[in-house]
Amino acid sequence: MSKLFYRFRSIESLIGEYKELETQSIYFAHPKQLNDPMEGYRDIYWDGDLIVWKNLFRHYLLCLERFCSLLMIAGETHPLSEDEIPVFLSDTDLPTPAYQALFSEMVSTFLGNQKLIALIKGVSERSSPVRRDELFFYLRAVHPIALEAIYKTYNKHGLSQYTESNDLSADQILSQLLESGWFEVLEQSLKENDNLSDISSAIFSVQKNTLAQLDIIDFCNRENDSNCKNRDLVVFEFPEKYISKLEQLVYPEWYVACFMSDFSNSSVWGHYGDNHSGVCLIFRPEVRGDEFVLNLNTLNGWGSSGASYGVVGHKFEQVDYIKGFGETDFFRSLGRLPVPKLNATWYFGDGKLSVCAENMVSDQDAWRKNYWTNFHRDILIKSKDWEYEGEYRIVLADGLNSYDDKKDRLLKYDWNSLEGVIFGIKTKTEDKVKIMKIIERKCKELNRKDFKFYQARYSPKDKCIVSDEMGLLKFS
């Protein structure tokens, strides 16, 4: 069983700043660096008992308080971003007992609001899961209440005289929501409609879109007061940013190197081969059973002297081009926290353990297997719009934040794995010469004479890109 994999690179990547050809390295990109905005999207939903829902709102208050404290310290001089939302934090991580007591007072004020408790209870009793836009609806509704609890406590202790106000009364919104029998209407609709999830998604999507437009109008009306980005993040944008950041509690960061099963598609050359002026690398993998593997020098452990590296076989995994993404149960997929913090922050309340922890507690091995199966499922999915790529991937999962630095995501491959290169239709002659000289030197060092060079061209007969071997280019 033999198979080749093709990796398209720009001239800058190959022989420019990162010298990928010289160093025999493959760069693993963060999903945000890829060209599909849906890359790595997970269809996360929230479905749990009163314990985890109360803990979610408590956690929301904690993260918001930390941002409010940063706003007091930095003002508008230091820009804040969603990356600083401390979703891994628990109140026991607060630096001093006095700070912990201060936050405890905020919690008492926040969760002492009976309308808020009624809302949380209503959400927890839902028979259908809560999706992103619906969660945003609830957090946006209670956001002013959370801000009020924070700033009232600050003011009480002489930490701030600054209070936030909102044109719409949060208590009034909650009252209208509860008095309208919102959750009862949802439950009744669920019994009467098979497509309630579609209807619900449409309702909350429209609501979110409306709020986004109102925020834009507000920003436009005070366009001369542009130096308030940090405040806007805290007052308006925080609920949505928080939900986005919550995903980090589920699965670790991951990075990917992309390969293709074919080189003949002109669009692929245009997108990934630097508009046909780049190069396509040809890799011949090692075959292990029914798997194709590329050996890379990778971080494989930690010791007393620090990180250790070794050659590890990385599997080529085929991308599945389907419509839609797999579902992820947030409360039952919290895999990034140590068990003590996980229990204290999410799974315990009123002296009881949440039902959401049952699978993890009863059979941890089965839970872990399912967890990693779902992790890989969602990062190997792209919509049918990309099917022409015929993509394969090698994925790095980062459980210890060991690949934060880009240079640590340049992994070295065995030179003998590189079968050859295909020059693009518009690759410049001087770039070809530079590449050939690097390859010649490296092949001489290893006494290798079988390296192959190809030139891409468009074939009118085949209606696609083909390659011609450059047979005269030999190393003596």
Short mmCIF file of C-alpha atoms in Angstrom, two decimals:
data_model
loop_
_atom_site.label_atom_id
_atom_site.label_comp_id
_atom_site.label_asym_id
_atom_site.label_seq_id
_atom_site.Cartn_x
_atom_site.Cartn_y
_atom_site.Cartn_z
CA MET A 1 0.00 0.00 0.00
CA SER A 2 1.62 3.23 -1.18
CA LYS A 3 0.38 6.80 -1.01
CA LEU A 4 1.82 10.29 -1.40
CA PHE A 5 0.74 13.45 0.40
CA TYR A 6 1.16 16.96 -0.98
CA ARG A 7 1.86 20.10 1.03
CA PHE A 8 1.67 23.50 -0.68
CA ARG A 9 3.98 26.25 0.52
CA SER A 10 4.76 29.82 -0.45
CA ILE A 11 8.33 30.78 -1.31
CA GLU A 12 8.44 32.98 1.80
CA SER A 13 7.50 30.09 4.07
CA LEU A 14 9.85 27.67 2.40
CA ILE A 15 13.04 29.73 2.07
CA GLY A 16 12.12 33.04 3.76
CA GLU A 17 12.03 33.93 7.45
CA TYR A 18 11.18 30.46 8.78
CA LYS A 19 13.47 28.53 6.38
CA GLU A 20 11.18 25.51 6.42
CA LEU A 21 13.14 23.72 3.69
CA GLU A 22 16.53 24.37 5.27
CA THR A 23 15.37 23.20 8.70
CA GLN A 24 13.20 20.32 7.36
CA SER A 25 10.30 21.73 9.37
CA ILE A 26 6.52 21.62 9.12
CA TYR A 27 4.57 24.49 10.64
CA PHE A 28 1.45 23.69 12.66
CA ALA A 29 -1.06 26.54 12.48
CA HIS A 30 -3.65 27.65 15.01
CA PRO A 31 -7.23 27.28 13.67
CA LYS A 32 -7.56 31.08 13.61
CA GLN A 33 -4.78 31.17 11.00
CA LEU A 34 -6.70 28.92 8.61
CA ASN A 35 -8.91 30.29 5.86
CA ASP A 36 -12.25 28.76 6.88
CA PRO A 37 -14.02 30.88 9.54
CA MET A 38 -15.85 27.72 10.70
CA GLU A 39 -12.59 25.89 11.32
CA GLY A 40 -12.78 23.98 14.57
CA TYR A 41 -16.37 25.04 15.20
CA ARG A 42 -18.09 22.97 17.85
CA ASP A 43 -21.85 22.82 18.25
CA ILE A 44 -21.76 23.25 22.02
CA TYR A 45 -24.94 23.12 24.08
CA TRP A 46 -25.71 23.53 27.78
CA ASP A 47 -27.95 20.96 29.47
CA GLY A 48 -27.65 20.45 33.22
CA ASP A 49 -29.21 20.59 36.65
CA LEU A 50 -29.59 23.53 39.02
CA ILE A 51 -26.13 22.95 40.50
CA VAL A 52 -24.14 23.49 37.30
CA TRP A 53 -26.38 26.31 36.10
CA LYS A 54 -25.95 28.26 39.36
CA ASN A 55 -22.21 27.63 39.13
CA LEU A 56 -22.15 28.93 35.55
CA PHE A 57 -23.74 32.23 36.58
CA ARG A 58 -21.39 32.42 39.57
CA HIS A 59 -18.45 31.78 37.23
CA TYR A 60 -19.75 34.49 34.91
CA LEU A 61 -19.74 36.96 37.82
CA LEU A 62 -16.19 35.94 38.73
CA CYS A 63 -14.85 36.51 35.22
CA LEU A 64 -16.74 39.79 34.89
CA GLU A 65 -15.41 41.02 38.24
CA ARG A 66 -11.85 40.37 37.13
CA PHE A 67 -12.48 42.40 34.00
CA CYS A 68 -14.04 45.23 36.00
CA SER A 69 -10.97 45.32 38.23
CA LEU A 70 -8.73 45.46 35.15
CA LEU A 71 -10.84 48.32 33.80
CA MET A 72 -10.38 50.26 37.07
CA ILE A 73 -6.62 49.71 36.95
CA ALA A 74 -5.94 50.18 33.24
CA GLY A 75 -8.72 52.55 32.23
CA GLU A 76 -8.37 52.99 28.50
CA THR A 77 -4.56 53.11 28.48
CA HIS A 78 -4.04 49.36 28.18
CA PRO A 79 -6.32 47.59 25.68
CA LEU A 80 -8.23 44.62 27.07
CA SER A 81 -9.23 41.60 24.99
CA GLU A 82 -11.27 38.45 25.37
CA ASP A 83 -8.01 36.51 25.74
CA GLU A 84 -7.81 37.94 29.26
CA ILE A 85 -11.16 36.51 30.38
CA PRO A 86 -9.99 34.09 33.12
CA VAL A 87 -12.26 31.12 32.47
CA PHE A 88 -9.83 28.75 34.24
CA LEU A 89 -10.08 30.79 37.44
CA SER A 90 -12.03 29.83 40.57
CA ASP A 91 -12.76 32.08 43.53
CA THR A 92 -10.19 30.15 45.60
CA ASP A 93 -7.55 31.40 43.14
CA LEU A 94 -8.19 35.01 44.14
CA PRO A 95 -4.93 36.31 45.62
CA THR A 96 -5.93 37.17 49.22
CA PRO A 97 -8.58 36.13 51.78
CA ALA A 98 -9.86 39.71 51.72
CA TYR A 99 -10.37 39.52 47.96
CA GLN A 100 -12.15 36.17 48.33
CA ALA A 101 -14.45 37.68 50.98
CA LEU A 102 -15.14 40.64 48.69
CA PHE A 103 -16.16 38.32 45.87
CA SER A 104 -18.27 36.21 48.23
CA GLU A 105 -20.19 39.37 49.09
CA MET A 106 -20.77 40.03 45.38
CA VAL A 107 -22.07 36.48 44.95
CA SER A 108 -24.51 36.95 47.83
CA THR A 109 -25.85 40.13 46.24
CA PHE A 110 -25.99 38.65 42.74
CA LEU A 111 -27.55 35.29 43.58
CA GLY A 112 -29.69 36.95 46.23
CA ASN A 113 -31.79 38.38 43.42
CA GLN A 114 -34.87 36.16 43.46
CA LYS A 115 -35.77 36.93 39.86
CA LEU A 116 -32.33 35.78 38.79
CA ILE A 117 -32.71 32.58 40.81
CA ALA A 118 -36.10 32.00 39.16
CA LEU A 119 -34.45 32.44 35.76
CA ILE A 120 -31.68 29.96 36.61
CA LYS A 121 -34.23 27.48 37.90
CA GLY A 122 -36.26 27.83 34.71
CA VAL A 123 -33.20 27.23 32.54
CA SER A 124 -32.15 24.20 34.59
CA GLU A 125 -35.57 22.59 34.18
CA ARG A 126 -35.56 22.82 30.41
CA SER A 127 -36.17 19.46 28.71
CA SER A 128 -34.22 20.61 25.67
CA PRO A 129 -30.66 21.96 25.66
CA VAL A 130 -29.71 25.63 25.57
CA ARG A 131 -27.72 26.75 22.51
CA ARG A 132 -25.26 29.62 22.18
CA ASP A 133 -27.68 32.35 21.16
CA GLU A 134 -30.14 31.43 23.90
CA LEU A 135 -27.39 31.44 26.52
CA PHE A 136 -26.33 34.85 25.21
CA PHE A 137 -29.92 36.05 25.63
CA TYR A 138 -29.95 35.09 29.32
CA LEU A 139 -26.46 36.42 30.09
CA ARG A 140 -27.15 39.69 28.31
CA ALA A 141 -30.37 40.04 30.34
CA VAL A 142 -28.62 39.54 33.70
CA HIS A 143 -25.43 41.39 32.78
CA PRO A 144 -26.55 44.73 34.34
CA ILE A 145 -27.47 42.88 37.55
CA ALA A 146 -23.97 41.38 37.66
CA LEU A 147 -22.36 44.79 37.08
CA GLU A 148 -24.52 46.32 39.80
CA ALA A 149 -23.51 43.62 42.30
CA ILE A 150 -19.85 44.22 41.51
CA TYR A 151 -19.85 48.02 41.65
CA LYS A 152 -22.10 48.27 44.70
CA THR A 153 -19.61 46.09 46.55
CA TYR A 154 -16.69 48.16 45.29
CA ASN A 155 -18.39 51.34 46.44
CA LYS A 156 -19.31 49.90 49.82
CA HIS A 157 -15.64 49.18 50.51
CA GLY A 158 -14.37 52.47 49.10
CA LEU A 159 -12.75 50.87 46.08
CA SER A 160 -14.66 52.85 43.48
CA GLN A 161 -17.29 55.55 43.11
CA TYR A 162 -18.00 54.49 39.55
CA THR A 163 -21.32 52.82 38.74
CA GLU A 164 -22.66 51.46 35.48
CA SER A 165 -26.18 52.21 34.33
CA ASN A 166 -28.31 50.78 31.59
CA ASP A 167 -31.27 52.32 29.82
CA LEU A 168 -33.25 49.11 30.23
CA SER A 169 -33.98 47.84 33.72
CA ALA A 170 -32.60 44.32 34.08
CA ASP A 171 -35.13 43.57 36.81
CA GLN A 172 -37.91 44.71 34.49
CA ILE A 173 -36.65 42.46 31.68
CA LEU A 174 -36.46 39.47 34.01
CA SER A 175 -39.91 40.24 35.38
CA GLN A 176 -41.40 40.36 31.89
CA LEU A 177 -39.62 37.15 30.95
CA LEU A 178 -40.82 35.25 34.03
CA GLU A 179 -44.34 36.69 34.12
CA SER A 180 -44.87 35.81 30.48
CA GLY A 181 -44.40 32.13 31.36
CA TRP A 182 -41.47 31.95 28.93
CA PHE A 183 -40.20 28.54 29.99
CA GLU A 184 -43.68 27.04 30.15
CA VAL A 185 -44.31 28.27 26.60
CA LEU A 186 -41.04 26.68 25.45
CA GLU A 187 -41.91 23.36 27.06
CA GLN A 188 -45.40 23.33 25.60
CA SER A 189 -44.02 24.19 22.16
CA LEU A 190 -41.54 21.33 22.52
CA LYS A 191 -44.39 18.88 22.99
CA GLU A 192 -46.32 20.24 20.02
CA ASN A 193 -43.52 20.80 17.47
CA ASP A 194 -40.90 18.38 16.21
CA ASN A 195 -38.79 21.24 14.88
CA LEU A 196 -38.77 23.38 18.03
CA SER A 197 -34.98 23.52 18.02
CA ASP A 198 -35.05 25.18 14.59
CA ILE A 199 -37.75 27.63 15.71
CA SER A 200 -35.91 28.38 18.95
CA SER A 201 -32.62 28.93 17.13
CA ALA A 202 -34.30 31.35 14.73
CA ILE A 203 -35.90 33.32 17.57
CA PHE A 204 -32.67 33.76 19.52
CA SER A 205 -30.66 34.44 16.38
CA VAL A 206 -33.00 37.32 15.51
CA GLN A 207 -32.82 38.61 19.09
CA LYS A 208 -29.02 38.54 19.04
CA ASN A 209 -28.93 40.29 15.67
CA THR A 210 -31.25 43.00 16.99
CA LEU A 211 -29.06 43.63 20.04
CA ALA A 212 -25.97 43.80 17.81
CA GLN A 213 -27.65 46.48 15.69
CA LEU A 214 -28.66 48.47 18.77
CA ASP A 215 -25.06 48.34 20.00
CA ILE A 216 -23.81 49.59 16.62
CA ILE A 217 -26.32 52.46 16.75
CA ASP A 218 -25.10 53.32 20.24
CA PHE A 219 -21.48 53.30 19.07
CA CYS A 220 -22.33 55.51 16.08
CA ASN A 221 -24.19 58.02 18.25
CA ARG A 222 -21.08 58.59 20.33
CA GLU A 223 -18.49 58.24 17.58
CA ASN A 224 -16.57 61.25 18.94
CA ASP A 225 -16.04 59.32 22.18
CA SER A 226 -13.96 56.59 20.53
CA ASN A 227 -11.55 56.13 23.44
CA CYS A 228 -13.77 53.80 25.44
CA LYS A 229 -13.08 50.38 23.93
CA ASN A 230 -12.30 48.76 27.27
CA ARG A 231 -15.52 50.07 28.78
CA ASP A 232 -17.51 48.88 25.78
CA LEU A 233 -15.98 45.43 26.15
CA VAL A 234 -17.07 45.28 29.80
CA VAL A 235 -20.51 46.87 29.41
CA PHE A 236 -21.70 45.61 26.01
CA GLU A 237 -19.50 42.89 24.54
CA PHE A 238 -18.63 40.79 27.56
CA PRO A 239 -21.52 38.24 27.44
CA GLU A 240 -20.69 37.15 23.88
CA LYS A 241 -16.93 37.12 24.49
CA TYR A 242 -17.43 35.06 27.65
CA ILE A 243 -19.41 32.38 25.81
CA SER A 244 -16.73 32.16 23.14
CA LYS A 245 -14.01 31.86 25.76
CA LEU A 246 -15.90 29.16 27.69
CA GLU A 247 -15.05 26.68 24.94
CA GLN A 248 -11.48 26.56 26.22
CA LEU A 249 -12.72 24.69 29.30
CA VAL A 250 -13.85 21.81 27.11
CA TYR A 251 -11.00 20.89 24.79
CA PRO A 252 -7.31 21.82 24.63
CA GLU A 253 -5.87 24.12 22.01
CA TRP A 254 -4.94 22.33 18.81
CA TYR A 255 -2.76 23.04 15.82
CA VAL A 256 -2.75 21.55 12.37
CA ALA A 257 -0.53 20.90 9.37
CA CYS A 258 -2.51 20.51 6.15
CA PHE A 259 -1.77 18.13 3.28
CA MET A 260 -3.64 17.22 0.11
CA SER A 261 -4.23 13.87 -1.52
CA ASP A 262 -3.70 15.40 -4.96
CA PHE A 263 -1.89 18.35 -6.54
CA SER A 264 -3.93 18.79 -9.73
CA ASN A 265 -6.55 21.31 -8.59
CA SER A 266 -5.85 24.83 -9.85
CA SER A 267 -7.86 26.44 -7.00
CA VAL A 268 -5.69 24.65 -4.44
CA TRP A 269 -2.57 26.01 -6.11
CA GLY A 270 -4.17 29.45 -6.12
CA HIS A 271 -5.15 29.36 -2.42
CA TYR A 272 -2.21 27.52 -0.87
CA GLY A 273 0.53 27.58 -3.51
CA ASP A 274 0.97 31.35 -3.43
CA ASN A 275 -1.11 31.89 -6.58
CA HIS A 276 0.86 29.20 -8.46
CA SER A 277 4.20 30.87 -7.68
CA GLY A 278 4.96 28.61 -4.73
CA VAL A 279 6.00 24.98 -4.39
CA CYS A 280 4.28 21.69 -3.61
CA LEU A 281 6.25 19.31 -1.37
CA ILE A 282 5.73 15.58 -1.95
CA PHE A 283 5.83 13.42 1.19
CA ARG A 284 6.00 9.63 1.26
CA PRO A 285 4.67 8.45 4.63
CA GLU A 286 5.56 5.38 6.62
CA VAL A 287 2.86 2.69 6.52
CA ARG A 288 1.85 1.17 9.86
CA GLY A 289 -0.95 -1.32 9.44
CA ASP A 290 -3.75 0.61 7.76
CA GLU A 291 -2.39 4.00 8.85
CA PHE A 292 -0.10 6.49 7.11
CA VAL A 293 2.39 8.12 9.46
CA LEU A 294 4.96 10.93 9.24
CA ASN A 295 7.79 10.85 11.79
CA LEU A 296 8.40 14.22 13.43
CA ASN A 297 10.72 15.35 16.20
CA THR A 298 8.16 16.33 18.83
CA LEU A 299 7.81 17.29 22.47
CA ASN A 300 7.08 13.93 24.12
CA GLY A 301 7.44 14.57 27.83
CA TRP A 302 8.76 16.57 30.73
CA GLY A 303 11.55 15.69 33.14
CA SER A 304 13.56 17.25 35.93
CA SER A 305 15.64 19.13 33.36
CA GLY A 306 12.63 20.39 31.42
CA ALA A 307 11.05 19.41 28.11
CA SER A 308 12.22 16.30 26.27
CA TYR A 309 11.94 15.63 22.55
CA GLY A 310 11.93 12.52 20.41
CA VAL A 311 10.82 11.12 17.07
CA VAL A 312 7.09 10.39 17.17
CA GLY A 313 4.91 9.00 14.41
CA HIS A 314 2.04 11.37 13.56
CA LYS A 315 -0.97 9.94 11.77
CA PHE A 316 -2.41 11.48 8.61
CA GLU A 317 -6.14 11.93 9.25
CA GLN A 318 -8.63 12.43 6.45
CA VAL A 319 -10.98 15.41 6.55
CA ASP A 320 -14.69 14.59 6.30
CA TYR A 321 -16.68 17.03 4.17
CA ILE A 322 -20.20 16.97 5.56
CA LYS A 323 -23.00 19.37 6.35
CA GLY A 324 -23.20 20.19 10.03
CA PHE A 325 -21.04 19.54 13.07
CA GLY A 326 -21.22 17.08 15.93
CA GLU A 327 -22.77 18.18 19.21
CA THR A 328 -20.79 18.78 22.41
CA ASP A 329 -22.39 18.69 25.85
CA PHE A 330 -20.58 21.47 27.72
CA PHE A 331 -21.33 20.45 31.31
CA ARG A 332 -20.33 16.82 30.63
CA SER A 333 -17.20 17.60 28.60
CA LEU A 334 -15.16 19.79 30.96
CA GLY A 335 -11.81 18.15 30.32
CA ARG A 336 -9.32 20.94 30.96
CA LEU A 337 -9.58 21.37 34.74
CA PRO A 338 -8.03 19.30 37.55
CA VAL A 339 -10.71 17.23 39.28
CA PRO A 340 -10.60 19.18 42.60
CA LYS A 341 -11.09 22.51 40.81
CA LEU A 342 -13.65 20.99 38.46
CA ASN A 343 -15.74 19.78 41.37
CA ALA A 344 -15.37 22.95 43.44
CA THR A 345 -16.13 25.32 40.54
CA TRP A 346 -18.71 23.41 38.54
CA TYR A 347 -19.98 20.13 39.96
CA PHE A 348 -20.69 20.81 43.64
CA GLY A 349 -23.42 22.94 45.14
CA ASP A 350 -25.50 22.87 48.31
CA GLY A 351 -23.50 19.86 49.48
CA LYS A 352 -24.47 17.76 46.45
CA LEU A 353 -22.72 16.49 43.33
CA SER A 354 -24.27 17.42 39.99
CA VAL A 355 -25.73 14.67 37.81
CA CYS A 356 -23.46 16.03 35.07
CA ALA A 357 -20.46 14.47 36.84
CA GLU A 358 -21.94 10.97 36.96
CA ASN A 359 -20.37 9.62 33.74
CA MET A 360 -16.93 10.88 34.71
CA VAL A 361 -17.21 9.43 38.21
CA SER A 362 -18.74 6.06 37.30
CA ASP A 363 -16.40 5.09 34.42
CA GLN A 364 -13.54 7.51 33.86
CA ASP A 365 -11.88 5.38 31.15
CA ALA A 366 -15.06 5.28 29.04
CA TRP A 367 -15.60 9.00 29.62
CA ARG A 368 -12.03 9.78 28.51
CA LYS A 369 -12.30 7.61 25.39
CA ASN A 370 -15.52 9.33 24.34
CA TYR A 371 -14.01 12.73 25.15
CA TRP A 372 -11.05 12.27 22.76
CA THR A 373 -13.24 10.69 20.08
CA ASN A 374 -15.41 13.81 20.05
CA PHE A 375 -12.33 16.04 20.14
CA HIS A 376 -10.97 14.58 16.89
CA ARG A 377 -14.42 14.34 15.30
CA ASP A 378 -14.93 18.09 15.24
CA ILE A 379 -11.49 19.13 14.01
CA LEU A 380 -11.64 16.80 11.02
CA ILE A 381 -14.87 18.29 9.66
CA LYS A 382 -15.26 20.89 6.90
CA SER A 383 -18.28 21.84 4.84
CA LYS A 384 -18.79 20.45 1.34
CA ASP A 385 -17.67 23.81 -0.06
CA TRP A 386 -14.08 22.67 0.60
CA GLU A 387 -14.41 19.13 -0.71
CA TYR A 388 -12.29 19.87 -3.78
CA GLU A 389 -9.22 20.09 -1.51
CA GLY A 390 -9.14 16.39 -0.61
CA GLU A 391 -7.39 17.37 2.62
CA TYR A 392 -5.54 15.26 5.16
CA ARG A 393 -4.30 16.62 8.47
CA ILE A 394 -1.74 16.01 11.15
CA VAL A 395 -3.03 17.42 14.43
CA LEU A 396 -1.19 18.51 17.57
CA ALA A 397 -3.31 18.68 20.71
CA ASP A 398 -1.87 20.98 23.35
CA GLY A 399 -2.92 20.00 26.84
CA LEU A 400 -0.04 21.80 28.57
CA ASN A 401 0.11 25.01 26.50
CA SER A 402 3.46 23.79 25.17
CA TYR A 403 2.95 25.13 21.64
CA ASP A 404 2.03 28.74 22.42
CA ASP A 405 5.23 29.98 20.80
CA LYS A 406 5.20 29.66 17.01
CA LYS A 407 8.75 28.39 16.91
CA ASP A 408 7.68 25.38 18.99
CA ARG A 409 5.21 24.49 16.26
CA LEU A 410 7.93 24.01 13.64
CA LEU A 411 8.51 20.25 13.84
CA LYS A 412 11.39 18.59 12.01
CA TYR A 413 10.78 15.71 9.60
CA ASP A 414 13.12 13.03 8.28
CA TRP A 415 14.67 14.26 5.02
CA ASN A 416 14.10 10.88 3.41
CA SER A 417 10.33 11.41 3.87
CA LEU A 418 10.47 14.22 1.31
CA GLU A 419 10.06 12.45 -2.04
CA GLY A 420 10.38 15.54 -4.22
CA VAL A 421 9.00 18.98 -5.08
CA ILE A 422 6.68 20.38 -7.73
CA PHE A 423 7.35 23.93 -8.91
CA GLY A 424 4.28 26.05 -9.60
CA ILE A 425 3.37 27.37 -13.04
CA LYS A 426 4.54 30.86 -12.03
CA THR A 427 7.44 29.97 -9.71
CA LYS A 428 10.36 32.28 -10.52
CA THR A 429 13.55 30.78 -11.90
CA GLU A 430 15.69 32.42 -9.18
CA ASP A 431 13.48 30.84 -6.53
CA LYS A 432 13.80 27.44 -8.19
CA VAL A 433 17.57 27.76 -8.15
CA LYS A 434 17.65 28.71 -4.46
CA ILE A 435 15.47 25.73 -3.60
CA MET A 436 17.53 23.35 -5.72
CA LYS A 437 20.80 24.45 -4.11
CA ILE A 438 19.40 23.83 -0.61
CA ILE A 439 18.14 20.40 -1.66
CA GLU A 440 21.41 19.55 -3.40
CA ARG A 441 23.44 20.31 -0.28
CA LYS A 442 21.15 18.33 1.99
CA CYS A 443 21.07 15.35 -0.37
CA LYS A 444 24.88 15.30 -0.60
CA GLU A 445 25.10 15.25 3.19
CA LEU A 446 22.96 12.09 3.20
CA ASN A 447 24.41 10.62 -0.02
CA ARG A 448 20.96 10.70 -1.55
CA LYS A 449 20.54 10.74 -5.34
CA ASP A 450 16.87 9.90 -5.83
CA PHE A 451 15.30 13.30 -5.14
CA LYS A 452 12.80 14.29 -7.83
CA PHE A 453 11.90 17.69 -9.30
CA TYR A 454 8.69 18.35 -11.23
CA GLN A 455 7.26 21.30 -13.12
CA ALA A 456 3.53 21.99 -12.97
CA ARG A 457 1.58 22.95 -16.09
CA TYR A 458 -2.02 23.14 -17.17
CA SER A 459 -3.12 20.27 -19.40
CA PRO A 460 -5.83 21.21 -21.95
CA LYS A 461 -6.41 17.51 -22.48
CA ASP A 462 -6.91 16.61 -18.80
CA LYS A 463 -8.47 19.99 -17.87
CA CYS A 464 -6.34 20.19 -14.72
CA ILE A 465 -2.82 20.75 -13.43
CA VAL A 466 -0.32 18.02 -14.29
CA SER A 467 3.39 17.72 -13.53
CA ASP A 468 6.35 16.83 -15.73
CA GLU A 469 9.45 15.34 -14.16
CA MET A 470 12.54 17.48 -14.69
CA GLY A 471 14.71 14.47 -15.54
CA LEU A 472 17.83 16.45 -16.45
CA LEU A 473 18.18 17.78 -12.91
CA LYS A 474 20.41 15.18 -11.25
CA PHE A 475 22.89 15.31 -8.37
CA SER A 476 26.29 13.89 -9.21
#
